[in-house]
Amino acid sequence: MSNRMLALMMGIVAFLILAVGVVFVIALAGGSDDASPASNGSENRPRSASGGICSGKSLIVPGSQPNTVLDPIQVVDVSTSEYVVEIFGGLVTLDPDLQVVGDVAESWQVSNGGRTYTFRLRDNVVFHTGNQRRVTAEDVKYSIERAADPANASPTVVAYLGNIVGLKDRFQGRAPSVSGVKVIDERTLQVDLIEPSDYFIFELTYPVSFIVDRQQIESDPRNWTRNPNGTGPFRLAEFKPAERIRLVKNPRYHLGAPKVDEVIFQLGGGSLLTQYQNDEIHLTPLPASLLDSILDRSNPLSKDYRSYPGLATFYFTLNPNKAPFDDPKVRQAFAMAIDRETIRTVLLFDYYDVAQGIVPGAMPGRSSSVKTYPYDPQRARQLLAESKYARNMPRIVLTYAGTGAAPGDLLVAIQENWQQVLGVTVELQAIDTAAFLREQRQGNFQIQSEGWSADYPDPENFLGKLFASDSPLNYTKYNNPEVDALLKQARVETNRERRYQLYGQAEQKIIDDASIIPTFWSVEHMLVKPCVKGLPDAPMTIPKFRYVEIKEP
Amino acid sequence: MAPGLAGYIVRRLLWAIPVLFAISVIVFYMLRLAPGDPVDSLLGQRYREEEAALIRKKYGYDQPIHIQYVKYIHNLLKGDLGVSTRHQSFTVTEIIIPKIWVSTRLGIIALAVSFFLGISAGIYAAIARGTFLDPLTISFWLAIDAVPIFVAVPFLQWLFAVRLDLIGLSWQGFTSPNIILPILVLALPGTAGIARFVRASVLGVLREDYVRTARAKGLPERIVIIRHVARNALLPLITIIGLSLPGVAGGSLIVEQLFGIPGIGAESFEAVLAPDFDVILALVLFGSVLFVLANILIDILYAVIDPRIRLGAQRG
Amino acid sequence: MSTAVSTADPLAFETRAVSNRRRFLRQLLRKKLAMLAIAYLAIFYTCGIFAPLIAPHDPYQQNLTPGATRQGPSAEHWLGTDALGRDLASRVIYAARTTVVFTIVVLISGSLVLGLGLGLLAGYRGGWIDTLIMRVGEVLAGLPTLLLMLAITAAFRTRINDVAFWLQDNTFLGNDARTFVKFSIIVFATVPFAWIGTSRIVRSQALAIREETYVLAAEAMGASPWRIISRHILPGVLPLFVVGVSAGMAGTAGAEVTLSFLGLGIDPPTASFGSLIAAGAGPQTFERYPHLLLAPAIPVTLFFFAWNLLGDALVDLLEPRTQALR
């Protein structure tokens, strides 16, 4: 018996030595050769320098599974529009500097006090397949008509094209067609708007008005999106759900053919950074938790690093119809109790920027005079003490859409801020996305944590769409008559500078209300192989892969 | 085969029908009554009642639940499992069949590895009975079994892909060496169970008279083990194969998630979170059918191995 | 945890009456490895239950000063700190508390009430009740468990906050109420599938004992069903029940850890082995901060290992074939 006992003990000890020991033995052995934590970066291996992914003409990038079908009028999210903007094109598009430039349209004129847009179409735009059919004004009209057809149930058409005369009537089934879109001749299209709009041209860069092939859709209404025919710089060649999406170049692309032959989006696979180090992909976004180790100068990967400000804002929505946030002082106290600067430097390693407003800092036309509440614990405590909930603070629950992901340390840090500074108890609750959105819609929450990323580069996309009381996208039910008046004035203002100013004023009022607390602005952090040239630092989803060239450094 | 076998299989299959019916009702109602539906996550923050109503109509979610259920069953019987709300241009069948195929191949390879390791370890432990090697072997595999998969995966990924830099982590199909890690992670935990089973079985056989006779005849121990012991001791393992089959085709959620393998486990996870009603239902029904079939298979195997077992007798 | 077969399948051993409980206990005591496992589990459960007394620091106390986060092990922080500067050792001890509360809740609700109760009922009463219970069990066993657990947790976790707050205000649970209710959800998702194996064992054992002469005699003498169950059947069933439960314990605790790892378990900042491991998982994170993964992974692995060993030892004691050889 004692022998058996001894043997079993040895078994356990052997296992422990194996499991724990191996970790340190290998770590130490590696460490003695080379002190850097990632000694086996791409430079150390010969197979990355010669041959491998830098020798061919195909770009391999990590992709995300499209949430919806590859149909421009159904796109609601970045994961789908990433592909749609490369496959399809609209009247206008965005260049890498986020300026509106002609795509199918060669030029356009605004007349009638900003109410009429007249587009002159190029004569060399052809669809990918199908006898190289040339795109005419009829195709553009068909695409907009199709988007407005209630049978197609486009989730975005009213929000982005609702200003076109007759579009809402068509969508609600009260009219047979969109009266505001008129074909003048084969190369001229006129669009009439209900009210003057300077940002309408930006709205046209959103996929919902992109041009689709009528012949293809009518001959195969159910399955055409499996092999969609567009006018974009790339054509869909392969789509295996959860495995890969392969786009091949459109050699006849009217704005200049892509320099790579194909772009392969890997939808599966393990740790992206490891894949990047192993030369399995050309670029990868970086998670916040690894930023400090990448930026470490001794890490060879630090040479591949690049970052640029993004066009997304993270914020908390405090429900002004629910206690205790019906008291503005409580809301302001919550805004002033968040120590964003410390969280940014210590927890996030500068992964985000501290938000100075609702509109992201990189957004063209953002007013630099707009300021958010500073971190001021004393003032925050004072405000709370003055509020009507000073003595009887109800329970506070913060909800966030969090299923399927590890909970964010960011929220836990902010929760701690509130609890420490204000002495209140805030519970964090993760719920699934569908329930989160329903709760939001029904106004049945106290605090929600969320974000918005730009659809097109104009402050209107954040302020007008989210906070005008009559906007279809005002999901927070924000309603402030003063803000409404400013937003309405801005909406029809055709002088761009004046319009930006009006948005700045509205933004400051929304922030002062403190029912929206902007916390951080997104920053894009990426590793890109040195052989990938010309990739634009685009903070939004724009067609960008046609600029890329793979060349040995 | 026993004459009652065909009748028995028919009885079991008939009994499976109400079971599957009950399961489909439970799951269908549970999904439809839960807060949040596919339209919420489909539209996201851009949700508007007007568009949502149109989409609900498109998928038939606007009708009473029992009508939806009847329609679903009606289509199911025609072989139509519905359309995925996440991959709208693909039918449920088109989505799940290739994924089941991926998971099944992966599972079978892992099972083979697991059996190879388990049988070797089991026989070894049985022969080494009385020495410290027997408990060492078994407790080693028990220890491996105790390591949670999501601990093993980052560790092995770090060891093989980062530190030793032997293999990559992208999904390249079954011909790439990248497949080794997922197979290893899938195979190792099951080994302990097989090893213990084999060890007990071999020990049982070693006591049998024919083994003693063979030894008495002076046959070398190696021959005795291979010819007499292994063959008789391993036969009962067939039932374990039967028991493992539903798990094999069902895939492993964690392993598929962490390695980004386009299998049925990862698919179910994403379908549940969306929620993607028709895909979830199809997966649940698929899992249940497998379970029922595997149980019938096990019963038949029991009968084939040991004719003394009466079919249809209460098990357990 | 495993793909092929669960290591300690409660059905893998033959069920047979264990006549002498003392002999059983004595044999168990003689298995030193099992004792070692029991000792580890005792320590683990003690740590969990008395976490507030044992933890060296407040597990929720953040320290967001440069250099204080993600420290390696030191004299001040035995297991280092996490990304928010919280003491990892204390968080691991509180994670043990989470596991302890969870396993106890499942033990009571799933194994004791459903498994033992329904098994006894089915075995003792027989007839249509037996058929009904066993058929329901068959239906539940036929469902893909993890998938449904996910669906249930995703669907119901929103609805229970009010219940949690009510318990927090009106019962002795206090601040643990939220944790407790969160568990009930996971329990609610686990238990419907956890009782079947146990109750099958209990049932067949009860069936066997019920036919023993002394039980029949007691029945003939007019003993009440309650008396027969408590005096005659239960003592005979109990050892097997304990074996079944301990064999399945690693799997039960594993369910919570898995759900928390996937972000569907317990909400932050409450510690769970699943969320602690998730924070340290990832090959690059492990390269740079190995303690983030190892600190929670080693105790929880040993916890599973101990239950495996204990289950293994108990199965051995009741498995006649191998027992005869020892």
Short mmCIF file of C-alpha atoms in Angstrom, two decimals, chain A residues 4 7-8 10-11 14-15 18-19 22-23 26-27 30-31 37 39-40 45 47 65-69 74 76 150 153-156 158 160 171-172 206 222-223 225-226 239 241-243 266 268-271 274-275 277-278 280 315 403-404 432 434-435 437-438 440-441 450-452 455 472-473 475, chain B residues 34-37 40-51 54-56 58 83 85-91 94-95 99 102 130-136 139-140 143-144 147 155 157-159 161-172 178 199 257-262 269 273-275:
data_model
loop_
_atom_site.label_atom_id
_atom_site.label_comp_id
_atom_site.label_asym_id
_atom_site.label_seq_id
_atom_site.Cartn_x
_atom_site.Cartn_y
_atom_site.Cartn_z
CA ARG A 4 1.23 2.57 -4.33
CA ALA A 7 3.72 6.09 -6.81
CA LEU A 8 0.57 8.12 -6.90
CA MET A 10 4.94 10.83 -7.79
CA GLY A 11 2.27 10.85 -10.48
CA ALA A 14 5.31 14.59 -12.21
CA PHE A 15 2.25 16.18 -13.68
CA LEU A 18 5.28 18.90 -16.44
CA ALA A 19 2.51 21.49 -16.55
CA VAL A 22 7.53 23.40 -19.01
CA VAL A 23 6.24 26.94 -19.04
CA ILE A 26 10.91 27.17 -22.09
CA ALA A 27 10.38 30.78 -21.14
CA GLY A 30 14.17 31.48 -24.69
CA GLY A 31 14.93 34.43 -22.46
CA PRO A 37 9.74 39.30 -25.08
CA SER A 39 12.26 37.42 -29.93
CA ASN A 40 10.74 35.51 -32.80
CA ARG A 45 12.70 34.09 -39.82
CA ARG A 47 10.73 32.48 -44.76
CA GLN A 65 -18.36 37.48 -41.04
CA PRO A 66 -20.90 39.74 -42.82
CA ASN A 67 -23.96 40.16 -40.64
CA THR A 68 -26.30 40.51 -43.56
CA VAL A 69 -26.49 39.62 -47.19
CA GLN A 74 -29.59 45.76 -46.50
CA VAL A 76 -26.46 48.16 -41.48
CA PRO A 150 -41.35 48.42 -49.31
CA ALA A 153 -37.66 46.21 -46.48
CA SER A 154 -34.45 48.21 -46.52
CA PRO A 155 -33.60 49.15 -42.95
CA THR A 156 -31.70 52.30 -43.92
CA VAL A 158 -35.57 56.32 -45.08
CA TYR A 160 -30.26 58.15 -45.49
CA PHE A 171 -41.59 53.36 -48.90
CA GLN A 172 -44.95 53.59 -47.20
CA TYR A 206 -23.52 55.32 -47.83
CA ARG A 222 -33.32 35.11 -54.59
CA ASN A 223 -29.69 34.23 -55.01
CA THR A 225 -26.21 38.31 -53.78
CA ARG A 226 -24.09 35.18 -53.87
CA PHE A 239 -17.69 33.35 -50.22
CA PRO A 241 -19.29 31.46 -44.55
CA ALA A 242 -16.97 31.49 -41.52
CA GLU A 243 -13.98 30.57 -43.70
CA GLN A 266 -9.78 35.24 -43.52
CA GLY A 268 -11.59 31.96 -39.29
CA GLY A 269 -8.37 31.18 -37.49
CA GLY A 270 -6.92 31.71 -34.02
CA SER A 271 -5.03 34.61 -32.46
CA THR A 274 0.22 35.15 -33.87
CA GLN A 275 -1.01 34.71 -37.42
CA GLN A 277 3.91 36.99 -36.69
CA ASN A 278 3.75 33.72 -38.57
CA GLU A 280 -0.17 34.18 -42.39
CA TYR A 315 -20.51 57.10 -24.53
CA THR A 403 -22.66 38.23 -24.47
CA GLY A 404 -19.97 36.24 -26.10
CA ASP A 432 -27.39 39.95 -25.21
CA ALA A 434 -31.05 41.79 -29.09
CA ALA A 435 -32.33 42.37 -25.56
CA LEU A 437 -31.46 47.04 -28.22
CA ARG A 438 -35.00 46.28 -27.20
CA GLN A 440 -32.94 50.83 -25.42
CA ARG A 441 -35.91 51.24 -27.72
CA GLU A 450 -22.58 52.08 -26.25
CA GLY A 451 -20.94 53.74 -29.22
CA TRP A 452 -21.58 55.13 -32.67
CA ASP A 455 -21.46 56.31 -41.71
CA PRO A 472 -35.70 57.97 -37.30
CA LEU A 473 -32.38 56.98 -35.71
CA TYR A 475 -32.97 55.65 -30.47
CA ALA B 34 -37.47 34.93 -25.08
CA PRO B 35 -36.96 38.70 -25.08
CA GLY B 36 -35.29 39.98 -28.21
CA ASP B 37 -35.66 38.50 -31.65
CA ASP B 40 -33.50 43.46 -33.10
CA SER B 41 -29.95 42.40 -33.77
CA LEU B 42 -30.41 42.58 -37.52
CA LEU B 43 -31.28 46.29 -37.41
CA GLY B 44 -29.21 47.25 -34.40
CA GLN B 45 -29.41 50.87 -33.39
CA ARG B 46 -31.06 51.64 -36.70
CA TYR B 47 -34.21 49.85 -35.62
CA ARG B 48 -37.46 51.52 -36.57
CA GLU B 49 -40.87 49.97 -36.06
CA GLU B 50 -41.73 50.51 -39.72
CA GLU B 51 -38.77 48.60 -41.13
CA LEU B 54 -41.61 44.68 -42.85
CA ILE B 55 -38.78 42.33 -41.94
CA ARG B 56 -40.89 40.42 -39.41
CA LYS B 58 -40.79 38.71 -44.51
CA VAL B 83 -33.39 30.55 -43.96
CA THR B 85 -31.21 35.50 -40.62
CA ARG B 86 -27.46 36.02 -40.33
CA HIS B 87 -26.43 34.69 -43.72
CA GLN B 88 -29.55 35.68 -45.57
CA SER B 89 -28.66 34.36 -48.95
CA PHE B 90 -27.94 30.90 -47.56
CA THR B 91 -30.50 28.34 -46.47
CA GLU B 94 -26.43 25.07 -46.96
CA ILE B 95 -24.91 26.54 -43.82
CA LYS B 99 -19.95 22.79 -40.95
CA VAL B 102 -15.86 19.87 -40.81
CA GLY B 130 1.37 -3.63 -8.86
CA THR B 131 4.14 -1.26 -9.84
CA PHE B 132 4.06 2.50 -9.53
CA LEU B 133 3.68 2.82 -13.30
CA ASP B 134 0.05 1.76 -13.23
CA PRO B 135 -1.30 4.54 -11.01
CA LEU B 136 1.17 6.95 -12.56
CA SER B 139 -3.44 9.68 -12.76
CA PHE B 140 -1.39 11.37 -15.46
CA ALA B 143 -4.68 15.19 -14.63
CA ILE B 144 -4.68 15.98 -18.35
CA VAL B 147 -7.11 20.89 -17.53
CA PHE B 155 -0.97 27.49 -23.53
CA GLN B 157 -0.96 28.00 -28.97
CA TRP B 158 1.73 29.92 -27.18
CA LEU B 159 4.02 26.91 -26.97
CA ALA B 161 2.89 28.84 -32.50
CA VAL B 162 4.66 31.60 -30.58
CA ARG B 163 7.54 30.08 -28.66
CA LEU B 164 8.53 27.10 -30.81
CA ASP B 165 7.09 28.66 -33.96
CA LEU B 166 6.25 25.27 -35.48
CA ILE B 167 2.74 25.82 -36.81
CA GLY B 168 0.37 28.61 -37.71
CA LEU B 169 -3.03 29.46 -36.35
CA SER B 170 -5.00 30.32 -39.46
CA TRP B 171 -7.66 27.94 -40.71
CA GLN B 172 -6.27 26.15 -43.75
CA ASN B 178 -2.25 23.81 -38.43
CA ARG B 199 -7.37 -1.12 -17.89
CA GLN B 257 -14.16 29.38 -31.21
CA LEU B 258 -10.55 29.64 -30.08
CA PHE B 259 -9.07 28.23 -33.26
CA GLY B 260 -11.57 29.91 -35.58
CA ILE B 261 -12.63 26.61 -37.10
CA PRO B 262 -15.76 26.86 -39.25
CA PHE B 269 -22.66 29.70 -30.39
CA LEU B 273 -26.28 34.92 -29.61
CA ALA B 274 -27.89 36.40 -32.73
CA PRO B 275 -30.46 34.73 -32.22
#
